[in-house]
Amino acid sequence: MQSAMAFARPTLLTGISELSEAYDGFIIDLFGVVHNGETAFAGAIDCLAHLIARRKRVVLLSNSPRRKQEVSDHLLGMGITDALYDGLITSGELVFEALSGTESGGRLQLGRRFYHMGPRVLSKLMAGTGKRAVTAVTKADFVLVTGTLEEQSLTEREALLHACHERRLPMICANPDLQVLIGDRRLECAGAITARYEAIGGKAWYFGKPHQQAYAKALGVLALPPSSVVCIGDGLNTDVLGANRSGIDAVLVMGGIHQSELRSSQDGDIDWEQLDDLIFLHQAYPRFIANLLSW
């Protein structure tokens, strides 16, 4: 691969405390940074508590395809109370706002009937928007993608995507992530399905990182300029790329989605050459890296 060293290599932090004087606002990812989908990481709750105690502004920004209250309840079950952050933004909430018109800027006009691709429990994302789920793409005005169905084969999914494209149905992606780690399981996300839909010629709207509306919303909650804010996440092509596009410095946490790529198989230390290559591949430039979210 072409050398990636046309940029400054990120600074390795021993803890987020090293940034507490330089930044007033912190945009922090959830999956792979604060928790693994099942339990909070050691040190993450302590780090959030230190930031709040120092009157730093903290917004949790997640590509979860769920409403923010549902995510808040899940966090509470892991010991992460709402006293540990000033705001919570999810891609699911951004979809809800866009399709229900609860935010200024107007309603995204796609029609009333949607076909849902994803776990059945996630179709309730549309509850309260005035949209109605249908069971066939032939009856739909648009497609909502929240994730994958384990019982659906790739052949069945491909046929469904082509059927949607034949009807020129717009697609709403409620989670731009390609993959997520839940515990030790690596699962494909809605972003991978939506990327495939675009590859066959479909039209899609994405809500969440790395897209600008997510960071604009976070900056609005923080009420701070980008220069006073740092973003902490584990995804180069989501957290870091989105921060770069919004003029926000970024910390890449090594223990999340890229952990198997960025750890040396010999001793578990950072594989700096592989990190350089991944940064170059994604064209996403963290100013700092950290092993995990800890003070």
PDB file of C-alpha atoms in Angstrom:
ATOM      1  CA  MET A   1       0.000   0.000   0.000  1.00  0.00           C
ATOM      2  CA  GLN A   2       1.121   3.558  -0.675  1.00  0.00           C
ATOM      3  CA  SER A   3       2.773   5.179   2.317  1.00  0.00           C
ATOM      4  CA  ALA A   4       0.350   6.964   4.601  1.00  0.00           C
ATOM      5  CA  MET A   5       2.952   9.172   6.244  1.00  0.00           C
ATOM      6  CA  ALA A   6       2.112  12.382   4.409  1.00  0.00           C
ATOM      7  CA  PHE A   7       0.359  13.451   7.615  1.00  0.00           C
ATOM      8  CA  ALA A   8       1.325  13.916  11.244  1.00  0.00           C
ATOM      9  CA  ARG A   9       1.088  10.719  13.233  1.00  0.00           C
ATOM     10  CA  PRO A  10      -1.470  11.063  16.083  1.00  0.00           C
ATOM     11  CA  THR A  11      -0.321  11.631  19.652  1.00  0.00           C
ATOM     12  CA  LEU A  12      -0.816   8.706  22.039  1.00  0.00           C
ATOM     13  CA  LEU A  13      -2.659   9.754  25.206  1.00  0.00           C
ATOM     14  CA  THR A  14      -2.325   8.042  28.553  1.00  0.00           C
ATOM     15  CA  GLY A  15      -5.751   9.397  29.535  1.00  0.00           C
ATOM     16  CA  ILE A  16      -8.415  11.929  28.573  1.00  0.00           C
ATOM     17  CA  SER A  17      -7.227  14.087  31.496  1.00  0.00           C
ATOM     18  CA  GLU A  18      -4.472  15.293  29.149  1.00  0.00           C
ATOM     19  CA  LEU A  19      -7.150  17.065  27.089  1.00  0.00           C
ATOM     20  CA  SER A  20      -9.125  18.634  29.919  1.00  0.00           C
ATOM     21  CA  GLU A  21      -7.371  22.000  29.702  1.00  0.00           C
ATOM     22  CA  ALA A  22      -7.483  22.228  25.911  1.00  0.00           C
ATOM     23  CA  TYR A  23     -11.201  21.537  25.287  1.00  0.00           C
ATOM     24  CA  ASP A  24     -14.476  22.640  26.845  1.00  0.00           C
ATOM     25  CA  GLY A  25     -16.730  20.197  24.994  1.00  0.00           C
ATOM     26  CA  PHE A  26     -16.534  16.443  24.425  1.00  0.00           C
ATOM     27  CA  ILE A  27     -18.517  14.502  21.818  1.00  0.00           C
ATOM     28  CA  ILE A  28     -18.245  10.854  22.832  1.00  0.00           C
ATOM     29  CA  ASP A  29     -19.267   7.710  20.955  1.00  0.00           C
ATOM     30  CA  LEU A  30     -20.991   4.876  22.818  1.00  0.00           C
ATOM     31  CA  PHE A  31     -20.398   1.448  21.232  1.00  0.00           C
ATOM     32  CA  GLY A  32     -16.718   0.539  21.477  1.00  0.00           C
ATOM     33  CA  VAL A  33     -15.896   3.559  23.629  1.00  0.00           C
ATOM     34  CA  VAL A  34     -18.229   3.761  26.640  1.00  0.00           C
ATOM     35  CA  HIS A  35     -19.605   0.205  26.449  1.00  0.00           C
ATOM     36  CA  ASN A  36     -19.577  -2.962  24.359  1.00  0.00           C
ATOM     37  CA  GLY A  37     -23.341  -3.182  23.950  1.00  0.00           C
ATOM     38  CA  GLU A  38     -23.659  -5.234  27.127  1.00  0.00           C
ATOM     39  CA  THR A  39     -21.512  -3.676  29.856  1.00  0.00           C
ATOM     40  CA  ALA A  40     -19.730  -0.373  30.429  1.00  0.00           C
ATOM     41  CA  PHE A  41     -15.959  -0.425  29.986  1.00  0.00           C
ATOM     42  CA  ALA A  42     -13.781  -0.123  33.074  1.00  0.00           C
ATOM     43  CA  GLY A  43     -12.796   3.509  33.468  1.00  0.00           C
ATOM     44  CA  ALA A  44     -15.446   4.955  31.135  1.00  0.00           C
ATOM     45  CA  ILE A  45     -17.933   5.933  33.858  1.00  0.00           C
ATOM     46  CA  ASP A  46     -15.100   7.386  35.946  1.00  0.00           C
ATOM     47  CA  CYS A  47     -13.889   9.420  32.966  1.00  0.00           C
ATOM     48  CA  LEU A  48     -17.359  10.855  32.327  1.00  0.00           C
ATOM     49  CA  ALA A  49     -17.659  11.744  36.019  1.00  0.00           C
ATOM     50  CA  HIS A  50     -14.314  13.582  35.936  1.00  0.00           C
ATOM     51  CA  LEU A  51     -15.361  15.588  32.874  1.00  0.00           C
ATOM     52  CA  ILE A  52     -18.689  16.620  34.402  1.00  0.00           C
ATOM     53  CA  ALA A  53     -17.014  17.468  37.723  1.00  0.00           C
ATOM     54  CA  ARG A  54     -14.736  19.851  35.827  1.00  0.00           C
ATOM     55  CA  ARG A  55     -17.780  21.464  34.207  1.00  0.00           C
ATOM     56  CA  LYS A  56     -16.931  20.173  30.781  1.00  0.00           C
ATOM     57  CA  ARG A  57     -19.830  19.831  28.365  1.00  0.00           C
ATOM     58  CA  VAL A  58     -20.415  16.214  27.288  1.00  0.00           C
ATOM     59  CA  VAL A  59     -22.631  14.959  24.463  1.00  0.00           C
ATOM     60  CA  LEU A  60     -22.968  11.257  23.742  1.00  0.00           C
ATOM     61  CA  LEU A  61     -23.345  10.742  19.991  1.00  0.00           C
ATOM     62  CA  SER A  62     -24.362   7.290  18.793  1.00  0.00           C
ATOM     63  CA  ASN A  63     -25.298   5.685  15.484  1.00  0.00           C
ATOM     64  CA  SER A  64     -27.871   3.573  17.308  1.00  0.00           C
ATOM     65  CA  PRO A  65     -31.070   3.232  15.226  1.00  0.00           C
ATOM     66  CA  ARG A  66     -33.160   3.752  18.370  1.00  0.00           C
ATOM     67  CA  ARG A  67     -34.864   6.739  20.003  1.00  0.00           C
ATOM     68  CA  LYS A  68     -32.687   8.508  22.532  1.00  0.00           C
ATOM     69  CA  GLN A  69     -34.919   7.625  25.505  1.00  0.00           C
ATOM     70  CA  GLU A  70     -34.532   3.922  24.764  1.00  0.00           C
ATOM     71  CA  VAL A  71     -30.758   4.332  24.574  1.00  0.00           C
ATOM     72  CA  SER A  72     -30.757   6.386  27.778  1.00  0.00           C
ATOM     73  CA  ASP A  73     -32.631   3.575  29.559  1.00  0.00           C
ATOM     74  CA  HIS A  74     -30.089   1.054  28.250  1.00  0.00           C
ATOM     75  CA  LEU A  75     -27.224   3.211  29.523  1.00  0.00           C
ATOM     76  CA  LEU A  76     -28.867   3.499  32.930  1.00  0.00           C
ATOM     77  CA  GLY A  77     -28.948  -0.287  33.122  1.00  0.00           C
ATOM     78  CA  MET A  78     -25.157  -0.238  32.727  1.00  0.00           C
ATOM     79  CA  GLY A  79     -24.707   2.341  35.481  1.00  0.00           C
ATOM     80  CA  ILE A  80     -24.421   5.359  33.177  1.00  0.00           C
ATOM     81  CA  THR A  81     -26.866   7.917  34.581  1.00  0.00           C
ATOM     82  CA  ASP A  82     -27.947  11.079  32.787  1.00  0.00           C
ATOM     83  CA  ALA A  83     -25.961  13.061  35.373  1.00  0.00           C
ATOM     84  CA  LEU A  84     -22.840  11.919  33.471  1.00  0.00           C
ATOM     85  CA  TYR A  85     -23.684  13.766  30.254  1.00  0.00           C
ATOM     86  CA  ASP A  86     -25.373  16.933  29.039  1.00  0.00           C
ATOM     87  CA  GLY A  87     -26.961  15.528  25.910  1.00  0.00           C
ATOM     88  CA  LEU A  88     -27.623  12.289  24.043  1.00  0.00           C
ATOM     89  CA  ILE A  89     -28.045  12.145  20.264  1.00  0.00           C
ATOM     90  CA  THR A  90     -28.815   8.988  18.308  1.00  0.00           C
ATOM     91  CA  SER A  91     -29.140   8.449  14.589  1.00  0.00           C
ATOM     92  CA  GLY A  92     -32.556   6.955  15.306  1.00  0.00           C
ATOM     93  CA  GLU A  93     -33.653  10.202  16.960  1.00  0.00           C
ATOM     94  CA  LEU A  94     -32.367  12.171  13.961  1.00  0.00           C
ATOM     95  CA  VAL A  95     -34.474   9.961  11.663  1.00  0.00           C
ATOM     96  CA  PHE A  96     -37.523  10.443  13.876  1.00  0.00           C
ATOM     97  CA  GLU A  97     -37.084  14.223  13.827  1.00  0.00           C
ATOM     98  CA  ALA A  98     -36.605  14.359  10.063  1.00  0.00           C
ATOM     99  CA  LEU A  99     -39.642  12.220   9.324  1.00  0.00           C
ATOM    100  CA  SER A 100     -41.986  13.719  11.910  1.00  0.00           C
ATOM    101  CA  GLY A 101     -41.098  17.358  11.416  1.00  0.00           C
ATOM    102  CA  THR A 102     -40.400  17.952  15.108  1.00  0.00           C
ATOM    103  CA  GLU A 103     -37.282  19.950  14.265  1.00  0.00           C
ATOM    104  CA  SER A 104     -37.303  23.344  12.560  1.00  0.00           C
ATOM    105  CA  GLY A 105     -36.406  22.954   8.920  1.00  0.00           C
ATOM    106  CA  GLY A 106     -39.425  20.930   7.941  1.00  0.00           C
ATOM    107  CA  ARG A 107     -40.450  17.394   7.289  1.00  0.00           C
ATOM    108  CA  LEU A 108     -38.630  15.097   4.873  1.00  0.00           C
ATOM    109  CA  GLN A 109     -41.386  14.321   2.378  1.00  0.00           C
ATOM    110  CA  LEU A 110     -41.172  10.651   1.440  1.00  0.00           C
ATOM    111  CA  GLY A 111     -44.769   9.492   1.769  1.00  0.00           C
ATOM    112  CA  ARG A 112     -46.572   7.712   4.586  1.00  0.00           C
ATOM    113  CA  ARG A 113     -45.912   4.017   3.989  1.00  0.00           C
ATOM    114  CA  PHE A 114     -42.556   2.417   4.723  1.00  0.00           C
ATOM    115  CA  TYR A 115     -41.046  -1.013   4.345  1.00  0.00           C
ATOM    116  CA  HIS A 116     -38.717  -1.903   7.209  1.00  0.00           C
ATOM    117  CA  MET A 117     -35.442  -3.803   6.730  1.00  0.00           C
ATOM    118  CA  GLY A 118     -33.974  -4.824  10.067  1.00  0.00           C
ATOM    119  CA  PRO A 119     -34.838  -6.477  13.387  1.00  0.00           C
ATOM    120  CA  ARG A 120     -38.597  -6.272  13.920  1.00  0.00           C
ATOM    121  CA  VAL A 121     -38.220  -4.561  17.296  1.00  0.00           C
ATOM    122  CA  LEU A 122     -36.608  -1.567  15.576  1.00  0.00           C
ATOM    123  CA  SER A 123     -39.630  -0.792  13.401  1.00  0.00           C
ATOM    124  CA  LYS A 124     -41.082   1.067  16.404  1.00  0.00           C
ATOM    125  CA  LEU A 125     -38.637   3.864  15.569  1.00  0.00           C
ATOM    126  CA  MET A 126     -41.419   5.290  13.386  1.00  0.00           C
ATOM    127  CA  ALA A 127     -44.057   5.286  16.153  1.00  0.00           C
ATOM    128  CA  GLY A 128     -45.421   8.802  16.464  1.00  0.00           C
ATOM    129  CA  THR A 129     -44.299  10.000  13.023  1.00  0.00           C
ATOM    130  CA  GLY A 130     -47.596   9.277  11.286  1.00  0.00           C
ATOM    131  CA  LYS A 131     -45.836   6.696   9.092  1.00  0.00           C
ATOM    132  CA  ARG A 132     -47.267   3.217   8.622  1.00  0.00           C
ATOM    133  CA  ALA A 133     -45.333  -0.012   8.124  1.00  0.00           C
ATOM    134  CA  VAL A 134     -46.278  -2.209   5.160  1.00  0.00           C
ATOM    135  CA  THR A 135     -45.315  -5.818   4.545  1.00  0.00           C
ATOM    136  CA  ALA A 136     -44.403  -5.580   0.848  1.00  0.00           C
ATOM    137  CA  VAL A 137     -42.145  -3.206  -1.076  1.00  0.00           C
ATOM    138  CA  THR A 138     -44.882  -2.906  -3.719  1.00  0.00           C
ATOM    139  CA  LYS A 139     -46.984  -1.016  -1.156  1.00  0.00           C
ATOM    140  CA  ALA A 140     -44.178   1.195   0.189  1.00  0.00           C
ATOM    141  CA  ASP A 141     -43.264   4.836  -0.436  1.00  0.00           C
ATOM    142  CA  PHE A 142     -39.816   4.443   1.112  1.00  0.00           C
ATOM    143  CA  VAL A 143     -37.576   1.936   2.872  1.00  0.00           C
ATOM    144  CA  LEU A 144     -36.300   2.239   6.439  1.00  0.00           C
ATOM    145  CA  VAL A 145     -33.111   0.269   7.140  1.00  0.00           C
ATOM    146  CA  THR A 146     -32.139  -0.266  10.770  1.00  0.00           C
ATOM    147  CA  GLY A 147     -29.964  -3.374  10.526  1.00  0.00           C
ATOM    148  CA  THR A 148     -29.799  -6.978   9.376  1.00  0.00           C
ATOM    149  CA  LEU A 149     -32.058  -9.956   9.880  1.00  0.00           C
ATOM    150  CA  GLU A 150     -30.069 -13.025  10.875  1.00  0.00           C
ATOM    151  CA  GLU A 151     -32.644 -15.324   9.279  1.00  0.00           C
ATOM    152  CA  GLN A 152     -32.434 -13.526   5.913  1.00  0.00           C
ATOM    153  CA  SER A 153     -29.895 -14.908   3.437  1.00  0.00           C
ATOM    154  CA  LEU A 154     -27.675 -12.646   1.350  1.00  0.00           C
ATOM    155  CA  THR A 155     -29.504 -13.870  -1.778  1.00  0.00           C
ATOM    156  CA  GLU A 156     -32.865 -12.912  -0.275  1.00  0.00           C
ATOM    157  CA  ARG A 157     -31.545  -9.512   0.779  1.00  0.00           C
ATOM    158  CA  GLU A 158     -30.111  -8.851  -2.661  1.00  0.00           C
ATOM    159  CA  ALA A 159     -33.417  -9.711  -4.314  1.00  0.00           C
ATOM    160  CA  LEU A 160     -35.221  -7.381  -1.914  1.00  0.00           C
ATOM    161  CA  LEU A 161     -32.824  -4.501  -2.640  1.00  0.00           C
ATOM    162  CA  HIS A 162     -33.331  -4.960  -6.389  1.00  0.00           C
ATOM    163  CA  ALA A 163     -37.105  -4.980  -5.885  1.00  0.00           C
ATOM    164  CA  CYS A 164     -36.820  -1.689  -3.984  1.00  0.00           C
ATOM    165  CA  HIS A 165     -34.660  -0.214  -6.725  1.00  0.00           C
ATOM    166  CA  GLU A 166     -37.079  -1.277  -9.447  1.00  0.00           C
ATOM    167  CA  ARG A 167     -39.726   0.818  -7.684  1.00  0.00           C
ATOM    168  CA  ARG A 168     -37.210   3.675  -7.181  1.00  0.00           C
ATOM    169  CA  LEU A 169     -37.907   3.688  -3.459  1.00  0.00           C
ATOM    170  CA  PRO A 170     -35.799   6.128  -1.440  1.00  0.00           C
ATOM    171  CA  MET A 171     -33.951   4.500   1.460  1.00  0.00           C
ATOM    172  CA  ILE A 172     -33.486   5.918   4.954  1.00  0.00           C
ATOM    173  CA  CYS A 173     -30.402   4.592   6.758  1.00  0.00           C
ATOM    174  CA  ALA A 174     -30.875   4.806  10.530  1.00  0.00           C
ATOM    175  CA  ASN A 175     -27.351   3.568  11.321  1.00  0.00           C
ATOM    176  CA  PRO A 176     -24.498   4.475   8.926  1.00  0.00           C
ATOM    177  CA  ASP A 177     -22.089   2.056  10.653  1.00  0.00           C
ATOM    178  CA  LEU A 178     -20.903  -0.837   8.512  1.00  0.00           C
ATOM    179  CA  GLN A 179     -20.246  -3.113  11.487  1.00  0.00           C
ATOM    180  CA  VAL A 180     -20.602  -3.091  15.258  1.00  0.00           C
ATOM    181  CA  LEU A 181     -19.080  -5.179  18.044  1.00  0.00           C
ATOM    182  CA  ILE A 182     -21.620  -6.373  20.618  1.00  0.00           C
ATOM    183  CA  GLY A 183     -19.700  -8.285  23.240  1.00  0.00           C
ATOM    184  CA  ASP A 184     -17.377 -10.363  21.098  1.00  0.00           C
ATOM    185  CA  ARG A 185     -19.791 -10.632  18.146  1.00  0.00           C
ATOM    186  CA  ARG A 186     -19.171  -8.575  15.004  1.00  0.00           C
ATOM    187  CA  LEU A 187     -22.489  -7.730  13.340  1.00  0.00           C
ATOM    188  CA  GLU A 188     -23.236  -6.054  10.024  1.00  0.00           C
ATOM    189  CA  CYS A 189     -25.115  -2.769  10.320  1.00  0.00           C
ATOM    190  CA  ALA A 190     -27.565  -0.787   8.225  1.00  0.00           C
ATOM    191  CA  GLY A 191     -24.769   1.233   6.609  1.00  0.00           C
ATOM    192  CA  ALA A 192     -23.514  -1.858   4.766  1.00  0.00           C
ATOM    193  CA  ILE A 193     -26.981  -2.591   3.362  1.00  0.00           C
ATOM    194  CA  THR A 194     -27.484   1.023   2.326  1.00  0.00           C
ATOM    195  CA  ALA A 195     -24.083   1.167   0.634  1.00  0.00           C
ATOM    196  CA  ARG A 196     -25.068  -1.896  -1.392  1.00  0.00           C
ATOM    197  CA  TYR A 197     -28.355  -0.206  -2.360  1.00  0.00           C
ATOM    198  CA  GLU A 198     -26.464   2.828  -3.602  1.00  0.00           C
ATOM    199  CA  ALA A 199     -24.080   0.556  -5.517  1.00  0.00           C
ATOM    200  CA  ILE A 200     -26.990  -0.822  -7.571  1.00  0.00           C
ATOM    201  CA  GLY A 201     -28.257   2.704  -8.233  1.00  0.00           C
ATOM    202  CA  GLY A 202     -30.597   3.348  -5.305  1.00  0.00           C
ATOM    203  CA  LYS A 203     -31.097   6.728  -3.635  1.00  0.00           C
ATOM    204  CA  ALA A 204     -30.414   6.933   0.103  1.00  0.00           C
ATOM    205  CA  TRP A 205     -30.433   9.384   3.000  1.00  0.00           C
ATOM    206  CA  TYR A 206     -28.103   8.733   5.931  1.00  0.00           C
ATOM    207  CA  PHE A 207     -28.652   9.929   9.505  1.00  0.00           C
ATOM    208  CA  GLY A 208     -25.759   9.831  11.954  1.00  0.00           C
ATOM    209  CA  LYS A 209     -21.977   9.842  11.793  1.00  0.00           C
ATOM    210  CA  PRO A 210     -20.012  10.771   9.702  1.00  0.00           C
ATOM    211  CA  HIS A 211     -22.702  13.037   8.242  1.00  0.00           C
ATOM    212  CA  GLN A 212     -22.733  16.707   9.083  1.00  0.00           C
ATOM    213  CA  GLN A 213     -26.213  16.916  10.612  1.00  0.00           C
ATOM    214  CA  ALA A 214     -25.123  14.712  13.531  1.00  0.00           C
ATOM    215  CA  TYR A 215     -22.170  16.943  14.409  1.00  0.00           C
ATOM    216  CA  ALA A 216     -24.148  20.149  13.869  1.00  0.00           C
ATOM    217  CA  LYS A 217     -26.737  18.832  16.319  1.00  0.00           C
ATOM    218  CA  ALA A 218     -24.010  17.950  18.840  1.00  0.00           C
ATOM    219  CA  LEU A 219     -22.369  21.366  18.553  1.00  0.00           C
ATOM    220  CA  GLY A 220     -25.768  22.966  19.058  1.00  0.00           C
ATOM    221  CA  VAL A 221     -26.311  21.023  22.283  1.00  0.00           C
ATOM    222  CA  LEU A 222     -22.811  21.879  23.486  1.00  0.00           C
ATOM    223  CA  ALA A 223     -23.277  25.543  22.502  1.00  0.00           C
ATOM    224  CA  LEU A 224     -19.565  25.680  21.681  1.00  0.00           C
ATOM    225  CA  PRO A 225     -17.517  26.366  18.541  1.00  0.00           C
ATOM    226  CA  PRO A 226     -15.752  23.408  16.859  1.00  0.00           C
ATOM    227  CA  SER A 227     -12.346  24.705  17.987  1.00  0.00           C
ATOM    228  CA  SER A 228     -13.339  24.168  21.653  1.00  0.00           C
ATOM    229  CA  VAL A 229     -14.577  20.622  21.123  1.00  0.00           C
ATOM    230  CA  VAL A 230     -12.957  17.190  20.733  1.00  0.00           C
ATOM    231  CA  CYS A 231     -14.652  14.050  19.434  1.00  0.00           C
ATOM    232  CA  ILE A 232     -13.803  10.644  20.958  1.00  0.00           C
ATOM    233  CA  GLY A 233     -14.713   7.543  18.963  1.00  0.00           C
ATOM    234  CA  ASP A 234     -13.514   4.153  17.775  1.00  0.00           C
ATOM    235  CA  GLY A 235     -14.413   4.421  14.074  1.00  0.00           C
ATOM    236  CA  LEU A 236     -12.142   6.085  11.533  1.00  0.00           C
ATOM    237  CA  ASN A 237     -14.795   6.187   8.801  1.00  0.00           C
ATOM    238  CA  THR A 238     -17.522   7.471  11.130  1.00  0.00           C
ATOM    239  CA  ASP A 239     -16.365   9.255  14.309  1.00  0.00           C
ATOM    240  CA  VAL A 240     -13.046  10.584  13.034  1.00  0.00           C
ATOM    241  CA  LEU A 241     -14.098  11.337   9.449  1.00  0.00           C
ATOM    242  CA  GLY A 242     -17.201  13.192  10.639  1.00  0.00           C
ATOM    243  CA  ALA A 243     -15.158  15.209  13.122  1.00  0.00           C
ATOM    244  CA  ASN A 244     -12.660  16.111  10.393  1.00  0.00           C
ATOM    245  CA  ARG A 245     -15.454  17.325   8.114  1.00  0.00           C
ATOM    246  CA  SER A 246     -16.865  19.487  10.919  1.00  0.00           C
ATOM    247  CA  GLY A 247     -13.553  21.058  11.943  1.00  0.00           C
ATOM    248  CA  ILE A 248     -13.407  19.155  15.250  1.00  0.00           C
ATOM    249  CA  ASP A 249     -10.278  17.479  16.642  1.00  0.00           C
ATOM    250  CA  ALA A 250     -10.625  13.735  17.122  1.00  0.00           C
ATOM    251  CA  VAL A 251      -9.381  10.988  19.430  1.00  0.00           C
ATOM    252  CA  LEU A 252      -9.376   7.456  18.023  1.00  0.00           C
ATOM    253  CA  VAL A 253      -9.988   4.834  20.727  1.00  0.00           C
ATOM    254  CA  MET A 254      -8.064   1.681  19.873  1.00  0.00           C
ATOM    255  CA  GLY A 255     -10.187  -0.833  21.773  1.00  0.00           C
ATOM    256  CA  GLY A 256     -13.273  -0.718  19.529  1.00  0.00           C
ATOM    257  CA  ILE A 257     -14.126  -1.691  15.969  1.00  0.00           C
ATOM    258  CA  HIS A 258     -10.508  -1.496  14.698  1.00  0.00           C
ATOM    259  CA  GLN A 259      -8.920  -3.374  17.607  1.00  0.00           C
ATOM    260  CA  SER A 260      -8.126  -6.557  15.662  1.00  0.00           C
ATOM    261  CA  GLU A 261      -6.428  -4.522  12.928  1.00  0.00           C
ATOM    262  CA  LEU A 262      -4.456  -2.155  15.107  1.00  0.00           C
ATOM    263  CA  ARG A 263      -2.951  -4.467  17.710  1.00  0.00           C
ATOM    264  CA  SER A 264       0.300  -6.272  17.052  1.00  0.00           C
ATOM    265  CA  SER A 265      -0.252 -10.042  17.168  1.00  0.00           C
ATOM    266  CA  GLN A 266       3.058 -10.455  19.004  1.00  0.00           C
ATOM    267  CA  ASP A 267       2.668  -8.233  22.056  1.00  0.00           C
ATOM    268  CA  GLY A 268      -0.677  -6.450  21.740  1.00  0.00           C
ATOM    269  CA  ASP A 269       0.969  -3.050  21.299  1.00  0.00           C
ATOM    270  CA  ILE A 270      -0.227  -0.569  18.683  1.00  0.00           C
ATOM    271  CA  ASP A 271       0.698  -1.544  15.127  1.00  0.00           C
ATOM    272  CA  TRP A 272       1.727   1.937  14.004  1.00  0.00           C
ATOM    273  CA  GLU A 273       2.282   0.984  10.370  1.00  0.00           C
ATOM    274  CA  GLN A 274      -1.185  -0.548  10.126  1.00  0.00           C
ATOM    275  CA  LEU A 275      -2.664   2.529  11.804  1.00  0.00           C
ATOM    276  CA  ASP A 276      -0.975   4.746   9.217  1.00  0.00           C
ATOM    277  CA  ASP A 277      -2.385   2.601   6.420  1.00  0.00           C
ATOM    278  CA  LEU A 278      -5.930   2.689   7.828  1.00  0.00           C
ATOM    279  CA  ILE A 279      -5.793   6.457   8.282  1.00  0.00           C
ATOM    280  CA  PHE A 280      -4.686   6.790   4.688  1.00  0.00           C
ATOM    281  CA  LEU A 281      -7.334   4.328   3.464  1.00  0.00           C
ATOM    282  CA  HIS A 282     -10.215   6.143   5.158  1.00  0.00           C
ATOM    283  CA  GLN A 283      -8.729   9.636   4.706  1.00  0.00           C
ATOM    284  CA  ALA A 284      -9.682  10.227   8.340  1.00  0.00           C
ATOM    285  CA  TYR A 285      -7.118  11.890  10.601  1.00  0.00           C
ATOM    286  CA  PRO A 286      -7.257  11.590  14.391  1.00  0.00           C
ATOM    287  CA  ARG A 287      -5.170  14.164  16.235  1.00  0.00           C
ATOM    288  CA  PHE A 288      -4.864  11.777  19.190  1.00  0.00           C
ATOM    289  CA  ILE A 289      -5.207   8.069  19.925  1.00  0.00           C
ATOM    290  CA  ALA A 290      -6.026   6.375  23.232  1.00  0.00           C
ATOM    291  CA  ASN A 291      -6.132   2.770  24.263  1.00  0.00           C
ATOM    292  CA  LEU A 292      -9.537   3.279  25.875  1.00  0.00           C
ATOM    293  CA  LEU A 293     -11.785   5.924  27.414  1.00  0.00           C
ATOM    294  CA  SER A 294     -10.213   6.530  30.814  1.00  0.00           C
ATOM    295  CA  TRP A 295      -9.252   9.544  32.853  1.00  0.00           C
TER     296      TRP A 295
END
